[in-house]
């Protein structure tokens, strides 16, 4: 099977993997033969990509989803209910123009705004899914979802944080805390919607200052919701701190030491969970884009993290991310951006194998020439053999 943009679909193509709607309910089942009417419906729903069967790609089987549809559906439902409630509370007053932390501290409407036990439960299910499915690699989402970006960002950041924590030897109870903090890391932004939706270049100096309070605001919301969330609060409060001490809101610094369980906590240094969350949060924002940067390919997002390692992000966490994140998932369409005598620039193909040492240099089944014509015989490109050839997601 291969990934196919909806605008490239044609009647008669066969769906190779289930397509779900915005509620994660089944929309089109695997094996369905597409009709023009169904294709038009997918366009209306703003679905961007689906997996289809195609001759020559029969042996290509993408990895299964990292977490079950049941867990994803339950998480999205909880996120929507919680986030909508907090946004609704904030709309009752011009909170962005006041002392946001004081309001969150004393306004009783924000007491118990987050049902922490429910979030612990969905994160527990996420951890169970990752362990039971023996997920070792974080598969970069290549099927662009039309689900709410806020919910997807919270879930993706939580999953990657959990996997990074596990790679550093965290126990399950630590993964529960880390995953919950990651899922709620931007909850403070919900009380600042006017500022969040405003382009950064249009923010006044005072508005930019207020927006930088969102980590502290998120920690305060969690504090008002449960007295047993000290570690989650610290993680959320510090997820925009930097190794060089130039982050916010506390100007803490780091040592770039691996954030292992054995590392002693110091009040003037970034909490180890926050160092992990910082990398996971940045990566997902980079590949999806936000008000600061346009979306970039996963490979370029990792390059950005590498450039910031040591000064912005914990160097050990970035190194671990390079080992965990698969930027070229099996089934994804890639284009040759730098070719050689055998494989021209502009040729496209499907990722055939991408595991272990192949995460950055996968094996490609080349299907189209540089003019977009289908090759009569697919050609295998092993990037570990053709070292000068470079690719990017198409």
GROMACS .gro file of C-alpha atoms in nm:
model
  394
    1UNK     CA    1   0.000   0.000   0.000
    2UNK     CA    2   0.099   0.363  -0.031
    3UNK     CA    3  -0.011   0.703   0.088
    4UNK     CA    4  -0.215   0.904  -0.161
    5UNK     CA    5  -0.328   1.265  -0.150
    6UNK     CA    6  -0.706   1.300  -0.177
    7UNK     CA    7  -0.670   1.527  -0.481
    8UNK     CA    8  -0.487   1.239  -0.658
    9UNK     CA    9  -0.757   0.980  -0.589
   10UNK     CA   10  -0.945   0.824  -0.879
   11UNK     CA   11  -1.263   0.614  -0.891
   12UNK     CA   12  -1.183   0.244  -0.867
   13UNK     CA   13  -0.887   0.285  -0.630
   14UNK     CA   14  -0.907   0.057  -0.328
   15UNK     CA   15  -0.873   0.191   0.026
   16UNK     CA   16  -0.595   0.002   0.207
   17UNK     CA   17  -0.648   0.132   0.562
   18UNK     CA   18  -0.962   0.243   0.747
   19UNK     CA   19  -1.049   0.612   0.724
   20UNK     CA   20  -1.217   0.769   1.029
   21UNK     CA   21  -1.417   1.088   1.074
   22UNK     CA   22  -1.350   1.374   1.316
   23UNK     CA   23  -1.503   1.170   1.601
   24UNK     CA   24  -1.269   0.879   1.515
   25UNK     CA   25  -1.568   0.674   1.399
   26UNK     CA   26  -1.525   0.456   1.089
   27UNK     CA   27  -1.590   0.653   0.772
   28UNK     CA   28  -1.453   0.421   0.501
   29UNK     CA   29  -1.345   0.063   0.563
   30UNK     CA   30  -1.031  -0.097   0.427
   31UNK     CA   31  -1.100  -0.269   0.095
   32UNK     CA   32  -1.363  -0.018  -0.023
   33UNK     CA   33  -1.352   0.074  -0.394
   34UNK     CA   34  -1.366   0.449  -0.428
   35UNK     CA   35  -1.636   0.627  -0.627
   36UNK     CA   36  -1.640   0.985  -0.746
   37UNK     CA   37  -1.907   1.069  -0.489
   38UNK     CA   38  -1.697   0.932  -0.200
   39UNK     CA   39  -1.387   1.116  -0.321
   40UNK     CA   40  -1.585   1.442  -0.333
   41UNK     CA   41  -1.702   1.372   0.024
   42UNK     CA   42  -1.344   1.324   0.144
   43UNK     CA   43  -1.252   1.659  -0.011
   44UNK     CA   44  -1.548   1.823   0.164
   45UNK     CA   45  -1.436   1.678   0.497
   46UNK     CA   46  -1.083   1.819   0.435
   47UNK     CA   47  -0.921   1.476   0.459
   48UNK     CA   48  -0.580   1.522   0.298
   49UNK     CA   49  -0.432   1.172   0.264
   50UNK     CA   50  -0.545   0.809   0.267
   51UNK     CA   51  -0.372   0.475   0.215
   52UNK     CA   52  -0.454   0.296  -0.109
   53UNK     CA   53  -0.356  -0.034  -0.266
   54UNK     CA   54  -0.134  -0.013  -0.572
   55UNK     CA   55   0.042  -0.267  -0.792
   56UNK     CA   56   0.402  -0.313  -0.686
   57UNK     CA   57   0.342  -0.204  -0.327
   58UNK     CA   58   0.171  -0.520  -0.201
   59UNK     CA   59   0.451  -0.600   0.044
   60UNK     CA   60   0.455  -0.250   0.193
   61UNK     CA   61   0.272  -0.250   0.525
   62UNK     CA   62   0.290   0.061   0.747
   63UNK     CA   63   0.324   0.012   1.118
   64UNK     CA   64  -0.005  -0.008   1.310
   65UNK     CA   65  -0.119   0.295   1.507
   66UNK     CA   66   0.085   0.351   1.824
   67UNK     CA   67  -0.226   0.369   2.040
   68UNK     CA   68  -0.567   0.212   1.991
   69UNK     CA   69  -0.863   0.395   1.839
   70UNK     CA   70  -1.047   0.341   2.167
   71UNK     CA   71  -0.777   0.520   2.366
   72UNK     CA   72  -0.748   0.798   2.109
   73UNK     CA   73  -1.126   0.846   2.099
   74UNK     CA   74  -1.156   0.860   2.478
   75UNK     CA   75  -0.862   1.104   2.502
   76UNK     CA   76  -1.005   1.338   2.240
   77UNK     CA   77  -1.342   1.339   2.415
   78UNK     CA   78  -1.181   1.430   2.749
   79UNK     CA   79  -0.961   1.697   2.593
   80UNK     CA   80  -1.254   1.857   2.413
   81UNK     CA   81  -1.474   1.868   2.722
   82UNK     CA   82  -1.198   2.005   2.947
   83UNK     CA   83  -1.055   2.258   2.704
   84UNK     CA   84  -1.398   2.386   2.596
   85UNK     CA   85  -1.497   2.438   2.960
   86UNK     CA   86  -1.184   2.638   3.040
   87UNK     CA   87  -1.219   2.851   2.725
   88UNK     CA   88  -1.580   2.917   2.822
   89UNK     CA   89  -1.475   3.036   3.167
   90UNK     CA   90  -1.213   3.269   3.022
   91UNK     CA   91  -1.463   3.425   2.784
   92UNK     CA   92  -1.664   3.551   3.079
   93UNK     CA   93  -1.407   3.824   3.143
   94UNK     CA   94  -1.118   4.005   2.974
   95UNK     CA   95  -0.867   3.784   3.145
   96UNK     CA   96  -0.577   3.862   2.910
   97UNK     CA   97  -0.583   4.224   3.016
   98UNK     CA   98  -0.570   4.151   3.388
   99UNK     CA   99  -0.341   3.972   3.630
  100UNK     CA  100  -0.406   3.623   3.494
  101UNK     CA  101  -0.227   3.435   3.772
  102UNK     CA  102  -0.416   3.620   4.047
  103UNK     CA  103  -0.746   3.552   3.875
  104UNK     CA  104  -0.668   3.181   3.844
  105UNK     CA  105  -0.562   3.173   4.207
  106UNK     CA  106  -0.875   3.330   4.357
  107UNK     CA  107  -1.158   3.282   4.109
  108UNK     CA  108  -1.342   2.973   4.238
  109UNK     CA  109  -1.477   2.896   3.893
  110UNK     CA  110  -1.131   2.763   3.808
  111UNK     CA  111  -1.129   2.522   4.103
  112UNK     CA  112  -1.135   2.165   3.971
  113UNK     CA  113  -1.127   2.286   3.610
  114UNK     CA  114  -0.924   1.976   3.521
  115UNK     CA  115  -1.031   1.629   3.629
  116UNK     CA  116  -0.678   1.506   3.698
  117UNK     CA  117  -0.782   1.148   3.773
  118UNK     CA  118  -0.948   1.120   3.430
  119UNK     CA  119  -0.633   1.245   3.259
  120UNK     CA  120  -0.425   0.999   3.459
  121UNK     CA  121  -0.657   0.725   3.337
  122UNK     CA  122  -0.628   0.808   2.966
  123UNK     CA  123  -0.250   0.847   2.997
  124UNK     CA  124  -0.237   0.512   3.179
  125UNK     CA  125  -0.421   0.357   2.882
  126UNK     CA  126  -0.178   0.525   2.644
  127UNK     CA  127   0.120   0.382   2.832
  128UNK     CA  128  -0.045   0.038   2.832
  129UNK     CA  129  -0.102   0.057   2.455
  130UNK     CA  130   0.260   0.152   2.389
  131UNK     CA  131   0.389  -0.132   2.605
  132UNK     CA  132   0.143  -0.398   2.490
  133UNK     CA  133   0.195  -0.311   2.122
  134UNK     CA  134   0.575  -0.315   2.179
  135UNK     CA  135   0.606   0.029   2.021
  136UNK     CA  136   0.974   0.120   2.006
  137UNK     CA  137   0.968   0.392   1.741
  138UNK     CA  138   0.764   0.713   1.732
  139UNK     CA  139   0.595   0.715   1.393
  140UNK     CA  140   0.569   1.069   1.261
  141UNK     CA  141   0.207   1.133   1.160
  142UNK     CA  142   0.203   1.143   0.779
  143UNK     CA  143  -0.173   1.124   0.733
  144UNK     CA  144  -0.280   1.482   0.792
  145UNK     CA  145  -0.579   1.476   1.021
  146UNK     CA  146  -0.874   1.712   1.010
  147UNK     CA  147  -0.931   1.666   1.381
  148UNK     CA  148  -0.889   1.965   1.610
  149UNK     CA  149  -0.519   2.059   1.605
  150UNK     CA  150  -0.520   2.151   1.975
  151UNK     CA  151  -0.628   1.800   2.077
  152UNK     CA  152  -0.392   1.627   1.834
  153UNK     CA  153  -0.099   1.838   1.956
  154UNK     CA  154  -0.173   1.748   2.317
  155UNK     CA  155  -0.191   1.375   2.238
  156UNK     CA  156   0.110   1.362   2.004
  157UNK     CA  157   0.325   1.554   2.252
  158UNK     CA  158   0.218   1.321   2.532
  159UNK     CA  159   0.298   1.005   2.333
  160UNK     CA  160   0.644   1.128   2.230
  161UNK     CA  161   0.720   1.245   2.585
  162UNK     CA  162   0.623   0.905   2.723
  163UNK     CA  163   0.843   0.726   2.472
  164UNK     CA  164   1.139   0.952   2.550
  165UNK     CA  165   1.085   0.899   2.923
  166UNK     CA  166   1.077   0.524   2.874
  167UNK     CA  167   1.401   0.543   2.674
  168UNK     CA  168   1.563   0.710   2.978
  169UNK     CA  169   1.446   0.428   3.205
  170UNK     CA  170   1.148   0.591   3.374
  171UNK     CA  171   0.915   0.375   3.581
  172UNK     CA  172   0.547   0.358   3.486
  173UNK     CA  173   0.442   0.598   3.762
  174UNK     CA  174   0.689   0.856   3.627
  175UNK     CA  175   0.559   0.804   3.273
  176UNK     CA  176   0.209   0.868   3.406
  177UNK     CA  177   0.314   1.205   3.548
  178UNK     CA  178   0.519   1.300   3.242
  179UNK     CA  179   0.245   1.197   3.000
  180UNK     CA  180  -0.025   1.384   3.192
  181UNK     CA  181   0.185   1.702   3.209
  182UNK     CA  182   0.256   1.677   2.837
  183UNK     CA  183  -0.112   1.634   2.756
  184UNK     CA  184  -0.198   1.943   2.961
  185UNK     CA  185   0.111   2.152   2.889
  186UNK     CA  186  -0.077   2.423   2.697
  187UNK     CA  187  -0.383   2.441   2.921
  188UNK     CA  188  -0.270   2.788   3.031
  189UNK     CA  189  -0.316   2.916   2.675
  190UNK     CA  190  -0.687   2.839   2.694
  191UNK     CA  191  -0.746   3.146   2.908
  192UNK     CA  192  -0.561   3.364   2.655
  193UNK     CA  193  -0.736   3.275   2.328
  194UNK     CA  194  -0.730   3.632   2.194
  195UNK     CA  195  -0.352   3.636   2.229
  196UNK     CA  196  -0.293   3.279   2.113
  197UNK     CA  197  -0.481   3.338   1.787
  198UNK     CA  198  -0.297   3.661   1.713
  199UNK     CA  199   0.015   3.655   1.490
  200UNK     CA  200   0.325   3.704   1.703
  201UNK     CA  201   0.437   4.003   1.497
  202UNK     CA  202   0.110   4.181   1.585
  203UNK     CA  203   0.145   4.136   1.962
  204UNK     CA  204   0.223   4.444   2.169
  205UNK     CA  205   0.505   4.423   2.420
  206UNK     CA  206   0.254   4.380   2.702
  207UNK     CA  207   0.059   4.111   2.513
  208UNK     CA  208   0.381   3.918   2.445
  209UNK     CA  209   0.463   3.937   2.817
  210UNK     CA  210   0.120   3.806   2.909
  211UNK     CA  211   0.142   3.520   2.659
  212UNK     CA  212   0.469   3.409   2.815
  213UNK     CA  213   0.277   3.357   3.138
  214UNK     CA  214   0.088   3.061   2.989
  215UNK     CA  215   0.318   2.796   3.147
  216UNK     CA  216   0.264   2.951   3.491
  217UNK     CA  217  -0.109   2.986   3.419
  218UNK     CA  218  -0.129   2.618   3.323
  219UNK     CA  219   0.050   2.515   3.641
  220UNK     CA  220  -0.189   2.730   3.845
  221UNK     CA  221  -0.495   2.570   3.682
  222UNK     CA  222  -0.359   2.228   3.771
  223UNK     CA  223  -0.281   2.341   4.126
  224UNK     CA  224  -0.643   2.454   4.168
  225UNK     CA  225  -0.760   2.116   4.037
  226UNK     CA  226  -0.557   1.880   4.256
  227UNK     CA  227  -0.310   1.906   4.544
  228UNK     CA  228  -0.130   1.594   4.424
  229UNK     CA  229   0.015   1.734   4.101
  230UNK     CA  230   0.336   1.902   4.216
  231UNK     CA  231   0.551   1.727   3.954
  232UNK     CA  232   0.302   1.790   3.675
  233UNK     CA  233   0.291   2.158   3.773
  234UNK     CA  234   0.670   2.187   3.766
  235UNK     CA  235   0.684   2.018   3.425
  236UNK     CA  236   0.420   2.247   3.274
  237UNK     CA  237   0.565   2.561   3.434
  238UNK     CA  238   0.914   2.491   3.296
  239UNK     CA  239   0.850   2.349   2.947
  240UNK     CA  240   0.966   2.674   2.781
  241UNK     CA  241   1.285   2.707   2.987
  242UNK     CA  242   1.613   2.673   2.795
  243UNK     CA  243   1.950   2.520   2.869
  244UNK     CA  244   2.123   2.858   2.834
  245UNK     CA  245   1.887   3.023   3.084
  246UNK     CA  246   1.713   3.242   2.827
  247UNK     CA  247   1.376   3.071   2.839
  248UNK     CA  248   1.069   3.166   3.040
  249UNK     CA  249   0.906   3.227   3.281
  250UNK     CA  250   1.172   3.148   3.547
  251UNK     CA  251   1.497   3.185   3.346
  252UNK     CA  252   1.619   2.846   3.470
  253UNK     CA  253   1.919   2.681   3.306
  254UNK     CA  254   2.026   2.325   3.235
  255UNK     CA  255   2.342   2.117   3.229
  256UNK     CA  256   2.260   1.902   2.924
  257UNK     CA  257   2.298   1.593   3.141
  258UNK     CA  258   2.070   1.297   3.054
  259UNK     CA  259   1.738   1.343   3.240
  260UNK     CA  260   1.763   1.006   3.414
  261UNK     CA  261   1.602   0.905   3.741
  262UNK     CA  262   1.940   0.928   3.914
  263UNK     CA  263   1.990   1.296   3.840
  264UNK     CA  264   1.944   1.503   4.153
  265UNK     CA  265   1.691   1.786   4.138
  266UNK     CA  266   1.814   2.143   4.194
  267UNK     CA  267   1.588   2.444   4.234
  268UNK     CA  268   1.789   2.663   3.997
  269UNK     CA  269   1.790   2.408   3.715
  270UNK     CA  270   1.522   2.284   3.476
  271UNK     CA  271   1.323   1.986   3.600
  272UNK     CA  272   1.417   1.677   3.395
  273UNK     CA  273   1.055   1.604   3.290
  274UNK     CA  274   1.030   1.957   3.148
  275UNK     CA  275   1.345   1.902   2.940
  276UNK     CA  276   1.178   1.604   2.774
  277UNK     CA  277   0.850   1.787   2.724
  278UNK     CA  278   1.033   2.082   2.567
  279UNK     CA  279   1.173   1.863   2.288
  280UNK     CA  280   0.847   1.673   2.228
  281UNK     CA  281   0.644   1.995   2.221
  282UNK     CA  282   0.882   2.171   1.983
  283UNK     CA  283   0.900   1.877   1.742
  284UNK     CA  284   0.523   1.848   1.706
  285UNK     CA  285   0.486   2.223   1.662
  286UNK     CA  286   0.754   2.227   1.394
  287UNK     CA  287   0.601   1.950   1.181
  288UNK     CA  288   0.251   2.097   1.205
  289UNK     CA  289   0.332   2.467   1.212
  290UNK     CA  290   0.203   2.736   1.445
  291UNK     CA  291   0.178   3.114   1.454
  292UNK     CA  292   0.557   3.143   1.469
  293UNK     CA  293   0.679   2.897   1.203
  294UNK     CA  294   0.531   2.729   0.899
  295UNK     CA  295   0.504   2.349   0.901
  296UNK     CA  296   0.824   2.173   0.797
  297UNK     CA  297   0.910   1.814   0.717
  298UNK     CA  298   0.993   1.584   1.012
  299UNK     CA  299   1.352   1.554   0.889
  300UNK     CA  300   1.397   1.931   0.888
  301UNK     CA  301   1.227   1.954   1.227
  302UNK     CA  302   1.488   1.716   1.369
  303UNK     CA  303   1.763   1.923   1.208
  304UNK     CA  304   1.617   2.228   1.384
  305UNK     CA  305   1.626   2.048   1.717
  306UNK     CA  306   1.986   1.944   1.656
  307UNK     CA  307   2.085   2.304   1.584
  308UNK     CA  308   1.927   2.409   1.913
  309UNK     CA  309   2.069   2.121   2.117
  310UNK     CA  310   2.289   2.236   2.402
  311UNK     CA  311   2.159   2.594   2.410
  312UNK     CA  312   1.780   2.566   2.372
  313UNK     CA  313   1.717   2.197   2.435
  314UNK     CA  314   1.883   1.930   2.645
  315UNK     CA  315   2.143   1.773   2.417
  316UNK     CA  316   2.088   1.422   2.556
  317UNK     CA  317   1.712   1.441   2.494
  318UNK     CA  318   1.762   1.557   2.134
  319UNK     CA  319   2.007   1.270   2.076
  320UNK     CA  320   1.750   1.023   2.209
  321UNK     CA  321   1.482   1.178   1.986
  322UNK     CA  322   1.700   1.107   1.683
  323UNK     CA  323   1.698   0.740   1.778
  324UNK     CA  324   1.322   0.724   1.840
  325UNK     CA  325   1.152   0.938   1.576
  326UNK     CA  326   1.085   0.783   1.238
  327UNK     CA  327   1.071   1.074   0.994
  328UNK     CA  328   1.007   0.848   0.693
  329UNK     CA  329   0.731   0.601   0.796
  330UNK     CA  330   0.667   0.298   0.578
  331UNK     CA  331   0.410   0.377   0.309
  332UNK     CA  332   0.489   0.749   0.297
  333UNK     CA  333   0.558   0.914  -0.040
  334UNK     CA  334   0.901   1.073  -0.075
  335UNK     CA  335   1.074   1.272  -0.347
  336UNK     CA  336   1.441   1.264  -0.438
  337UNK     CA  337   1.582   1.611  -0.370
  338UNK     CA  338   1.943   1.527  -0.459
  339UNK     CA  339   2.001   1.250  -0.711
  340UNK     CA  340   2.281   1.061  -0.883
  341UNK     CA  341   2.337   0.886  -1.217
  342UNK     CA  342   2.086   0.611  -1.131
  343UNK     CA  343   1.816   0.808  -0.953
  344UNK     CA  344   1.722   1.153  -1.084
  345UNK     CA  345   1.618   1.443  -0.872
  346UNK     CA  346   1.238   1.472  -0.876
  347UNK     CA  347   1.172   1.098  -0.891
  348UNK     CA  348   0.920   0.980  -0.630
  349UNK     CA  349   0.857   0.658  -0.448
  350UNK     CA  350   0.716   0.484  -0.143
  351UNK     CA  351   0.911   0.412   0.175
  352UNK     CA  352   0.951   0.035   0.178
  353UNK     CA  353   1.157  -0.023   0.491
  354UNK     CA  354   1.236   0.218   0.772
  355UNK     CA  355   1.352   0.059   1.096
  356UNK     CA  356   1.654   0.058   1.325
  357UNK     CA  357   1.948   0.214   1.143
  358UNK     CA  358   1.720   0.302   0.852
  359UNK     CA  359   1.520   0.575   1.028
  360UNK     CA  360   1.717   0.850   0.852
  361UNK     CA  361   1.817   0.643   0.544
  362UNK     CA  362   1.523   0.418   0.452
  363UNK     CA  363   1.475   0.186   0.157
  364UNK     CA  364   1.255   0.335  -0.116
  365UNK     CA  365   1.048   0.172  -0.390
  366UNK     CA  366   1.073   0.429  -0.671
  367UNK     CA  367   0.748   0.434  -0.874
  368UNK     CA  368   0.750   0.762  -1.070
  369UNK     CA  369   1.008   0.936  -1.287
  370UNK     CA  370   1.100   1.303  -1.248
  371UNK     CA  371   0.814   1.403  -1.482
  372UNK     CA  372   0.559   1.216  -1.274
  373UNK     CA  373   0.515   0.926  -1.515
  374UNK     CA  374   0.467   0.579  -1.366
  375UNK     CA  375   0.771   0.356  -1.418
  376UNK     CA  376   0.704   0.030  -1.601
  377UNK     CA  377   0.918  -0.150  -1.342
  378UNK     CA  378   0.957  -0.013  -0.986
  379UNK     CA  379   1.318   0.036  -0.875
  380UNK     CA  380   1.456  -0.014  -0.525
  381UNK     CA  381   1.663   0.270  -0.382
  382UNK     CA  382   1.861   0.183  -0.070
  383UNK     CA  383   1.979   0.511   0.078
  384UNK     CA  384   2.241   0.330   0.284
  385UNK     CA  385   2.400   0.222  -0.045
  386UNK     CA  386   2.343   0.542  -0.244
  387UNK     CA  387   2.486   0.773   0.019
  388UNK     CA  388   2.474   1.085  -0.199
  389UNK     CA  389   2.100   1.065  -0.265
  390UNK     CA  390   1.875   1.279  -0.045
  391UNK     CA  391   1.498   1.264  -0.004
  392UNK     CA  392   1.213   1.450   0.160
  393UNK     CA  393   0.848   1.374   0.220
  394UNK     CA  394   0.648   1.455  -0.092
   0.00000   0.00000   0.00000
